[in-house]
mmCIF file of C-alpha atoms in Angstrom:
data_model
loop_
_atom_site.group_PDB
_atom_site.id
_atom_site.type_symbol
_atom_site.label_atom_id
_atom_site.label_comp_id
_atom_site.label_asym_id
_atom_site.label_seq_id
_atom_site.Cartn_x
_atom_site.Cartn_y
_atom_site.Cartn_z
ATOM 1 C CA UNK D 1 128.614 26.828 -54.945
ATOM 2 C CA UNK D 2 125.851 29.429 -56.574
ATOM 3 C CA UNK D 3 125.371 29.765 -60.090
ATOM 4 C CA UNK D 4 123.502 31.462 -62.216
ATOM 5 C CA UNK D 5 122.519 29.486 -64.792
ATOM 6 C CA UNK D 6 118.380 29.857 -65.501
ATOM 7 C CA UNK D 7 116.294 27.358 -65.097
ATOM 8 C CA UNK D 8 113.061 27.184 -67.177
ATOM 9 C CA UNK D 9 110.710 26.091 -64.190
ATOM 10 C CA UNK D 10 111.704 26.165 -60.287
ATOM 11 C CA UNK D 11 111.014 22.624 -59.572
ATOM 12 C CA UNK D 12 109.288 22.628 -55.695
ATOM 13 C CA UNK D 13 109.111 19.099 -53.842
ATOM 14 C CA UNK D 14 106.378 18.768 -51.288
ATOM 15 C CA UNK D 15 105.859 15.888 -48.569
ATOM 16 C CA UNK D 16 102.275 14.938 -48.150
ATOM 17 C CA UNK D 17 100.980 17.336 -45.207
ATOM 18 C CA UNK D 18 102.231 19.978 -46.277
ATOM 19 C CA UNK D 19 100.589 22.861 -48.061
ATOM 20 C CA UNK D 20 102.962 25.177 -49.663
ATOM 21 C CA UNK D 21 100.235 27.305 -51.047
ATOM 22 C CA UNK D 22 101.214 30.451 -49.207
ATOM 23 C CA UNK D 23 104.857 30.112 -50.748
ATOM 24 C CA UNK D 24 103.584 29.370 -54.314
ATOM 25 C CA UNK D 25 101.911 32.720 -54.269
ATOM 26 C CA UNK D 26 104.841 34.809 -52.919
ATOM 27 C CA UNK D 27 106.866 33.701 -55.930
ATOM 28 C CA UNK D 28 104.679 34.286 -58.742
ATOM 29 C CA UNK D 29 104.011 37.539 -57.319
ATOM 30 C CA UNK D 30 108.035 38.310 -57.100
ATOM 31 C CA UNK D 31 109.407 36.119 -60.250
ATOM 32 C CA UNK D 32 106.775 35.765 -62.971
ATOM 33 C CA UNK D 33 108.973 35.049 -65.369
ATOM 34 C CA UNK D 34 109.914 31.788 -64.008
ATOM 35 C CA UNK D 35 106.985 29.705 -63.008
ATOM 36 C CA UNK D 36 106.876 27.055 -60.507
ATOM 37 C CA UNK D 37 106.103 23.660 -60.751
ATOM 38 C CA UNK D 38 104.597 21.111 -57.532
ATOM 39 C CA UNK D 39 106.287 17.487 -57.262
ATOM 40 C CA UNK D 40 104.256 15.941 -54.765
ATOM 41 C CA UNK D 41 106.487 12.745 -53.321
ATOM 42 C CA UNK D 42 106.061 10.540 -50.093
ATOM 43 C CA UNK D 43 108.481 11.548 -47.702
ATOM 44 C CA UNK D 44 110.553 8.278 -47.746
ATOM 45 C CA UNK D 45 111.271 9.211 -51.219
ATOM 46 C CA UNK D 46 111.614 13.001 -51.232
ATOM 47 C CA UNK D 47 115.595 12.924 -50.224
ATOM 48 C CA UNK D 48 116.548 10.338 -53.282
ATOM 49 C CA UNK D 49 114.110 12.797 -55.475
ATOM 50 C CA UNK D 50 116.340 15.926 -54.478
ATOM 51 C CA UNK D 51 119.330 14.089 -55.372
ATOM 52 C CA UNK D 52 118.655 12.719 -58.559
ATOM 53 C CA UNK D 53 117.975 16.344 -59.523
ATOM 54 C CA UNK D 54 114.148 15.738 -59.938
ATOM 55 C CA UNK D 55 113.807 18.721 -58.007
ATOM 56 C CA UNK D 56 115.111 22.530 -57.183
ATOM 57 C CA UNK D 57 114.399 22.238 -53.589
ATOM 58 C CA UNK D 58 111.681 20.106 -51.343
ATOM 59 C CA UNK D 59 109.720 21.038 -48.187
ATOM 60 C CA UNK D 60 110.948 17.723 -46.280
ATOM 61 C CA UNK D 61 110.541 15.889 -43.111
ATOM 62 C CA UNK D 62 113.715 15.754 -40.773
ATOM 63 C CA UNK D 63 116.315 13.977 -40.355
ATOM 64 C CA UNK D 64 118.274 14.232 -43.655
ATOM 65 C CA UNK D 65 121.600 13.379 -44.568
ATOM 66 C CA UNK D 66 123.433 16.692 -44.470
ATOM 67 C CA UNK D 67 126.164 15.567 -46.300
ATOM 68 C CA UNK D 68 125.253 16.322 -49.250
ATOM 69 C CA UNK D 69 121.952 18.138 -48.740
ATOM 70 C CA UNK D 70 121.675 21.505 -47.668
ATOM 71 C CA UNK D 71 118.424 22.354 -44.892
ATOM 72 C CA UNK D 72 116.380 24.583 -42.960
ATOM 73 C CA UNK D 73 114.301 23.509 -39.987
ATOM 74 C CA UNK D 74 111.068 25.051 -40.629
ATOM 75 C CA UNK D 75 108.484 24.566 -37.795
ATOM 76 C CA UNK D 76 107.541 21.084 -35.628
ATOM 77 C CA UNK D 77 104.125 19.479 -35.677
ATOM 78 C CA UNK D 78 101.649 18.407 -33.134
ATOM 79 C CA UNK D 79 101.450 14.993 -32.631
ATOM 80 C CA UNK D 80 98.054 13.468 -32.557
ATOM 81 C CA UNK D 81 96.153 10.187 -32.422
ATOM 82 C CA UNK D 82 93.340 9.848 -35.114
ATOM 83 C CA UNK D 83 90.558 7.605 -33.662
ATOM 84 C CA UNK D 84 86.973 6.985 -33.859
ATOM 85 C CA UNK D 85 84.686 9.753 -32.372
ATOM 86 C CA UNK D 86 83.059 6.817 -30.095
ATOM 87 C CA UNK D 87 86.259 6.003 -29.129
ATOM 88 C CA UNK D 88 86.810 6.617 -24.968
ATOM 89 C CA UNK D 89 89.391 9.360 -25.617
ATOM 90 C CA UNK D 90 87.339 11.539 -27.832
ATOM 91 C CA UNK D 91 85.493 12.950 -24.526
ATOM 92 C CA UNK D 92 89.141 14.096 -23.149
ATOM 93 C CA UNK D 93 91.473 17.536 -24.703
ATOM 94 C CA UNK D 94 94.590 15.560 -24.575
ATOM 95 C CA UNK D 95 95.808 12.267 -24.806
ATOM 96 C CA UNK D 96 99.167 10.520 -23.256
ATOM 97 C CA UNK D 97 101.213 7.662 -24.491
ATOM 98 C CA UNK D 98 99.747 5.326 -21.180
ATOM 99 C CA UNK D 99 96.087 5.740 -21.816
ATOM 100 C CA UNK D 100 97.042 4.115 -25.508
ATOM 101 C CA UNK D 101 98.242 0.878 -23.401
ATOM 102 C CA UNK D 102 94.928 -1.652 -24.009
ATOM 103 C CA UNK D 103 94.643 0.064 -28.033
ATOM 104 C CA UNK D 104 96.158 -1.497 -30.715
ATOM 105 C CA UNK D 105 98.488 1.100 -32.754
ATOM 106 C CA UNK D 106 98.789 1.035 -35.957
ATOM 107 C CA UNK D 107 102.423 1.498 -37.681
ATOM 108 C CA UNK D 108 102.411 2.210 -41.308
ATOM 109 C CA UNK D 109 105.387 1.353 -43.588
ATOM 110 C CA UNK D 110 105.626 5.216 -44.271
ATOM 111 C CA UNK D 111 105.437 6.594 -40.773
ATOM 112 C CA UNK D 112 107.069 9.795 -40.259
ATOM 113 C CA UNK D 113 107.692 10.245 -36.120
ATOM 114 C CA UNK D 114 110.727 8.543 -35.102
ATOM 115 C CA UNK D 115 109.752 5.306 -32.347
ATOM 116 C CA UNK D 116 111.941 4.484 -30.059
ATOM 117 C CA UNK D 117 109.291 2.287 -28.187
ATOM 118 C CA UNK D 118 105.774 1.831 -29.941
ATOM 119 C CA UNK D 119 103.194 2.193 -27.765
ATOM 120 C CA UNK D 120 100.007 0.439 -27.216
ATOM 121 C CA UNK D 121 99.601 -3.059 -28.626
ATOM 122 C CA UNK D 122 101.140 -4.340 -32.293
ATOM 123 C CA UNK D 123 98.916 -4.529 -34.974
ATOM 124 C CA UNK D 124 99.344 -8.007 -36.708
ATOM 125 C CA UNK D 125 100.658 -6.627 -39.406
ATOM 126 C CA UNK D 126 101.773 -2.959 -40.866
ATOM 127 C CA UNK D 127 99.412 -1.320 -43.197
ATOM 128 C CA UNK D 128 101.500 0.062 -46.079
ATOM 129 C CA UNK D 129 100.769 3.543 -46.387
ATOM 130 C CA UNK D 130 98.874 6.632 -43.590
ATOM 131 C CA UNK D 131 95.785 6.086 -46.344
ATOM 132 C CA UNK D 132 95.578 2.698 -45.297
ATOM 133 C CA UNK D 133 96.204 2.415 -41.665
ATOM 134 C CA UNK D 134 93.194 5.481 -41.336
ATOM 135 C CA UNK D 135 90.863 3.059 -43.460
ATOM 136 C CA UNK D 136 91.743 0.684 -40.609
ATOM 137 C CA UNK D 137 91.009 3.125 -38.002
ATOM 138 C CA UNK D 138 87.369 3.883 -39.434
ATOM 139 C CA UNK D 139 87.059 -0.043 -39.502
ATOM 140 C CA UNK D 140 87.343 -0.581 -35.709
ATOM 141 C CA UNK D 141 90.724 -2.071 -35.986
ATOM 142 C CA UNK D 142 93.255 0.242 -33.967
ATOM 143 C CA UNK D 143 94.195 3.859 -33.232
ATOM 144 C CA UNK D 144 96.863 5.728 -35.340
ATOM 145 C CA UNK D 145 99.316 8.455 -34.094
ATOM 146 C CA UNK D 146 100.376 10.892 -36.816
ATOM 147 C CA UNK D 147 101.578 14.432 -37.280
ATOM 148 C CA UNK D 148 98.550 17.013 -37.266
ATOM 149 C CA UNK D 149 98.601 18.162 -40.831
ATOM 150 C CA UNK D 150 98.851 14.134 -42.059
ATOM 151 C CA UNK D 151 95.223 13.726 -39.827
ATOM 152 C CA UNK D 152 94.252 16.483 -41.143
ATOM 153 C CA UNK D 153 94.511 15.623 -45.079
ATOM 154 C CA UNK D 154 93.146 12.306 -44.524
ATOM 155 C CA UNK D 155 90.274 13.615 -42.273
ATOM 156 C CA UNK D 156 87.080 11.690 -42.624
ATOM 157 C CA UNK D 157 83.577 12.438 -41.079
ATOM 158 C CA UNK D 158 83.546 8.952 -38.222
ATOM 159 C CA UNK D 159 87.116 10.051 -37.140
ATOM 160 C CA UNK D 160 88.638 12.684 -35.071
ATOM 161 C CA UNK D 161 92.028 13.154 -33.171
ATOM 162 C CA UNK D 162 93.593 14.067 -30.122
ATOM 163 C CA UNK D 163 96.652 15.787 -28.852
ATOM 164 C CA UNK D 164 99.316 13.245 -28.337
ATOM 165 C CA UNK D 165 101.703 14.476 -25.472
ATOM 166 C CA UNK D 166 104.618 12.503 -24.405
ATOM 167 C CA UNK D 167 104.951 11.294 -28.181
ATOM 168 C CA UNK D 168 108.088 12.047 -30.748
ATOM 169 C CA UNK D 169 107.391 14.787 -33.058
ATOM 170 C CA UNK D 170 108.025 15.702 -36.807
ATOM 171 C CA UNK D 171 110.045 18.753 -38.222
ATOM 172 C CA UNK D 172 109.322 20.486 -40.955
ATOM 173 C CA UNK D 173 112.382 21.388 -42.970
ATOM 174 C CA UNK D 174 113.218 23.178 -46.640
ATOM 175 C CA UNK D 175 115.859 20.977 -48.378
ATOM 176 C CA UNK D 176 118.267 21.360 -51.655
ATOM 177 C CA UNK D 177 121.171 19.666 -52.948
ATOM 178 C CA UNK D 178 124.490 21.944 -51.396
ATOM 179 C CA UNK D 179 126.276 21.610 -55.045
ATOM 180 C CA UNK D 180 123.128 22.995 -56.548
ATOM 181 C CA UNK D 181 122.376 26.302 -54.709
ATOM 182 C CA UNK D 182 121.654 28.512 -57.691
ATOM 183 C CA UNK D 183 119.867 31.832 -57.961
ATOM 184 C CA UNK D 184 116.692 30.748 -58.168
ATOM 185 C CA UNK D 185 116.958 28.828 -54.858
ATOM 186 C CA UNK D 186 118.116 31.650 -53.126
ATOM 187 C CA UNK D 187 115.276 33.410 -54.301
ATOM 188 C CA UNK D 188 113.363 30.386 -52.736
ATOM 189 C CA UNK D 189 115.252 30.885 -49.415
ATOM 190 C CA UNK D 190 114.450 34.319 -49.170
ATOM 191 C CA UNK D 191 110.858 33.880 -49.616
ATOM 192 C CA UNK D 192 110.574 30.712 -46.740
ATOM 193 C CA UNK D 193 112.359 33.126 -44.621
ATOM 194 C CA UNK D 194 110.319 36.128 -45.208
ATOM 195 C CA UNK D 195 112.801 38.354 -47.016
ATOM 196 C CA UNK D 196 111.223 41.476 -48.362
ATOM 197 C CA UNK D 197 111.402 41.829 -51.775
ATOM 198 C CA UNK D 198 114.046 44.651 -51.746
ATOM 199 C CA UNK D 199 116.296 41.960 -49.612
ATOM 200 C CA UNK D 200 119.625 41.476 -51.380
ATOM 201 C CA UNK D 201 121.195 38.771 -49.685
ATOM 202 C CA UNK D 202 122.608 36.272 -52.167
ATOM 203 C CA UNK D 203 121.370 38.131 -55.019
ATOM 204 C CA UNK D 204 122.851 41.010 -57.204
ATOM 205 C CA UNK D 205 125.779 43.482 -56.551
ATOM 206 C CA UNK D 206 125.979 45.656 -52.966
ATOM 207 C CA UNK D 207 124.802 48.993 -53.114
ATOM 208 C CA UNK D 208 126.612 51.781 -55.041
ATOM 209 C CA UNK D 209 129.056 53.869 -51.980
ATOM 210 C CA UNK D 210 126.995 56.871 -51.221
ATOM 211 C CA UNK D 211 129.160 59.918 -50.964
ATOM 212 C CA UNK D 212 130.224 61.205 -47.538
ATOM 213 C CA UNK D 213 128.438 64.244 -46.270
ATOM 214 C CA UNK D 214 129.727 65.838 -43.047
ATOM 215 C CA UNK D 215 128.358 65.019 -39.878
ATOM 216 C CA UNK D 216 126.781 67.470 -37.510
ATOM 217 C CA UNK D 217 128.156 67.990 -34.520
ATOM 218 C CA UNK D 218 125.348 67.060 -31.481
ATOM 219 C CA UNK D 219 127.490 69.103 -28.881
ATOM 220 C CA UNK D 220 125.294 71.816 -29.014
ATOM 221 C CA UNK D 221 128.033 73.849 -31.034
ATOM 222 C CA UNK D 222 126.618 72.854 -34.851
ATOM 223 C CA UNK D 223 127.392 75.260 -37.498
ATOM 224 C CA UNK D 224 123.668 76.326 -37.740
ATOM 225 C CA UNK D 225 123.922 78.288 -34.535
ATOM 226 C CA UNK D 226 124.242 81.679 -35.062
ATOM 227 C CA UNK D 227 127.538 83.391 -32.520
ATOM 228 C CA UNK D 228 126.913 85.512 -30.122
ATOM 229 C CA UNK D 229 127.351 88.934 -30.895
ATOM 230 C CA UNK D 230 130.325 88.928 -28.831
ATOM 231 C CA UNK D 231 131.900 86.677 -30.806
ATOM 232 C CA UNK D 232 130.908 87.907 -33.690
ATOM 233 C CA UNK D 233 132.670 91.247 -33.035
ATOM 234 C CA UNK D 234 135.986 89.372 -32.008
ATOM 235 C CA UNK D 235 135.572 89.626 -28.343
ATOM 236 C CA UNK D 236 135.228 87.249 -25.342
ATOM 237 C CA UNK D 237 131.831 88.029 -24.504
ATOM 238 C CA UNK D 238 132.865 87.074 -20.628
ATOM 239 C CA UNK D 239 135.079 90.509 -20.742
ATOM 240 C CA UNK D 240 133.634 93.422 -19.381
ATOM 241 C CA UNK D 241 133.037 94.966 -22.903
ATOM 242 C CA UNK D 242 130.881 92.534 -24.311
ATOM 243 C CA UNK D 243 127.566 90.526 -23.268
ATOM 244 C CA UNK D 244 124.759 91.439 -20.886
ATOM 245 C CA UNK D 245 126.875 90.845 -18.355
ATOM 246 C CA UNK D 246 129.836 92.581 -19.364
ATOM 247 C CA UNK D 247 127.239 95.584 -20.239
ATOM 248 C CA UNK D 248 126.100 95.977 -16.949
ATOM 249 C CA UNK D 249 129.594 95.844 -15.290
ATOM 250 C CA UNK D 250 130.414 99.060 -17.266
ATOM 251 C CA UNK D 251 127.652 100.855 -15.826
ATOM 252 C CA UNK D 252 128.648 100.160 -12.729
ATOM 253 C CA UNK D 253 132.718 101.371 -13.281
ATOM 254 C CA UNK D 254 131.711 104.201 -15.232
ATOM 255 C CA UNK D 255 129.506 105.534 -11.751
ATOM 256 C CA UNK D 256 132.042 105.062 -9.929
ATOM 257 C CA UNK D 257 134.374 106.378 -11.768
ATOM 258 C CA UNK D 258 132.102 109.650 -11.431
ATOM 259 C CA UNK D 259 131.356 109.727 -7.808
ATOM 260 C CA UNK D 260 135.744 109.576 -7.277
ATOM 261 C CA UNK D 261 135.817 112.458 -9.324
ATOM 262 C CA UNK D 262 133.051 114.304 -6.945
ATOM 263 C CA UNK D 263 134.484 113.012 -4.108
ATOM 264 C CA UNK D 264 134.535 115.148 -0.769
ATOM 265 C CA UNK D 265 135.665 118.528 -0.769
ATOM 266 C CA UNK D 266 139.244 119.844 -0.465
ATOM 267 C CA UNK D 267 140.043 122.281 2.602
ATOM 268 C CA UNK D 268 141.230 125.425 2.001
ATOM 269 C CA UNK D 269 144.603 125.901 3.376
#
């Protein structure tokens, strides 16, 4: 259901990796008199948030419960593995899941790519958060496969990543509660989705009926052409009377209409 009740902020959830800078911008730009506020939340918690009503609307990593929550698959990430940079793999572009075999890989509590068999070796135990498991990393202890942007915003200068192929990946998604879908997150919508800012959809009344005008014929026989004079006197210009063609026709009857009348010369009884 879409109301329109204002709201005085548009409350925007984020998941750590992503960077909704870009977005931020586009709506001051299009509705300054609302302004919009950043709830950063780990992504194990940014579902409950939405529902409790913490939040307008979340940039959220997939699944969700659609039951209740409304979403909109955004883009999927590159899986990587963060390791040190005198690790073996950091000489190779690209990684796969069997050259982690002999490496111990870490699991954080928090992870976001769905497992169905870890690979490498178990850690002894779980680190509790990314932050922690990358300290582990830079320590010597294991290797850690993440989402690009998560390596990214915990990058440190004795650690780089690879491509991961072969590995589960995370979605991106935007997120709202259904029962909540007012104005201001359509305005939201549109922006994510690159609406111009003349876009209607799901805002305001459809445009005023423009009267009808009358169409112009493309036959070749619009009103603008002028007749031919034929026509224009009230004859069929394909009759002998009218038209170049007709024109020329008479010249020809009216000679020989003349050269019957000269004809050959009567004998005198």
């Amino acid at each position: 259901m879409t109301g329109s009740e204002a709201s005085p902020s548009f409350r925007l959830a984020y998941v750590p990796g992503v960077t909704p800078t870009k977005w931020v911008r586009i709506w001051n730009e299009r509705v300054p008199g609302t302004p919009l506020a950043l709830v950063a939340v780990p992504a194990a918690e940014a579902t409950a948030l939405l529902r409790a009503g913490d939040a307008d609307a979340g940039f959220v990593r997939l699944p969700v419960d659609g039951t209740d929550l409304s979403a909109i698959p955004l883009y999927t990430e590159q899986t990587v593995v963060v390791i040190p940079k005198d690790h073996v793999a950091a000489a190779v572009e690209e990684v796969s899941l069997a050259e982690l075999a002999d490496d111990i890989v870490l699991h954080p509590l928090d992870d976001t790519l769905g497992w169905e068999e870890l690979p490498g070796r178990p850690a002894i135990e779980r680190p509790a958060t990314t932050a922690d498991a990358v300290e582990l990393v830079a320590a010597g202890v294991g290797v850690l496969v993440v989402p690009q942007s998560l390596a990214r915003l915990h990058h440190r200068k004795d650690l780089t990543y690879r491509p991961l192929s072969d590995a589960p990946e995370s979605r991106i998604a935007l997120s709202w509660p259904e029962d909540r879908t007012t104005d201001l997150v359509e305005d939201f919508i549109g922006i994510v989705r690159g609406r111009t800012v003349n876009s209607s959809r799901g805002r305001g009344t459809a445009p005023a009926e423009q009267p009808k005008t009358k169409a112009k014929r493309t036959d070749g026989r619009g009103a603008g052409r002028k007749p031919a004079a034929g026509a224009a006197a009230g004859k069929n210009p394909r009759s002998g009377s009218g038209g170049a063609k007709g024109t020329k026709g008479g010249a020809r009857g009216a000679k020989g209409a003349a050269a019957a009348k000269r004809g050959k010369p009567r004998r005198r009884p």
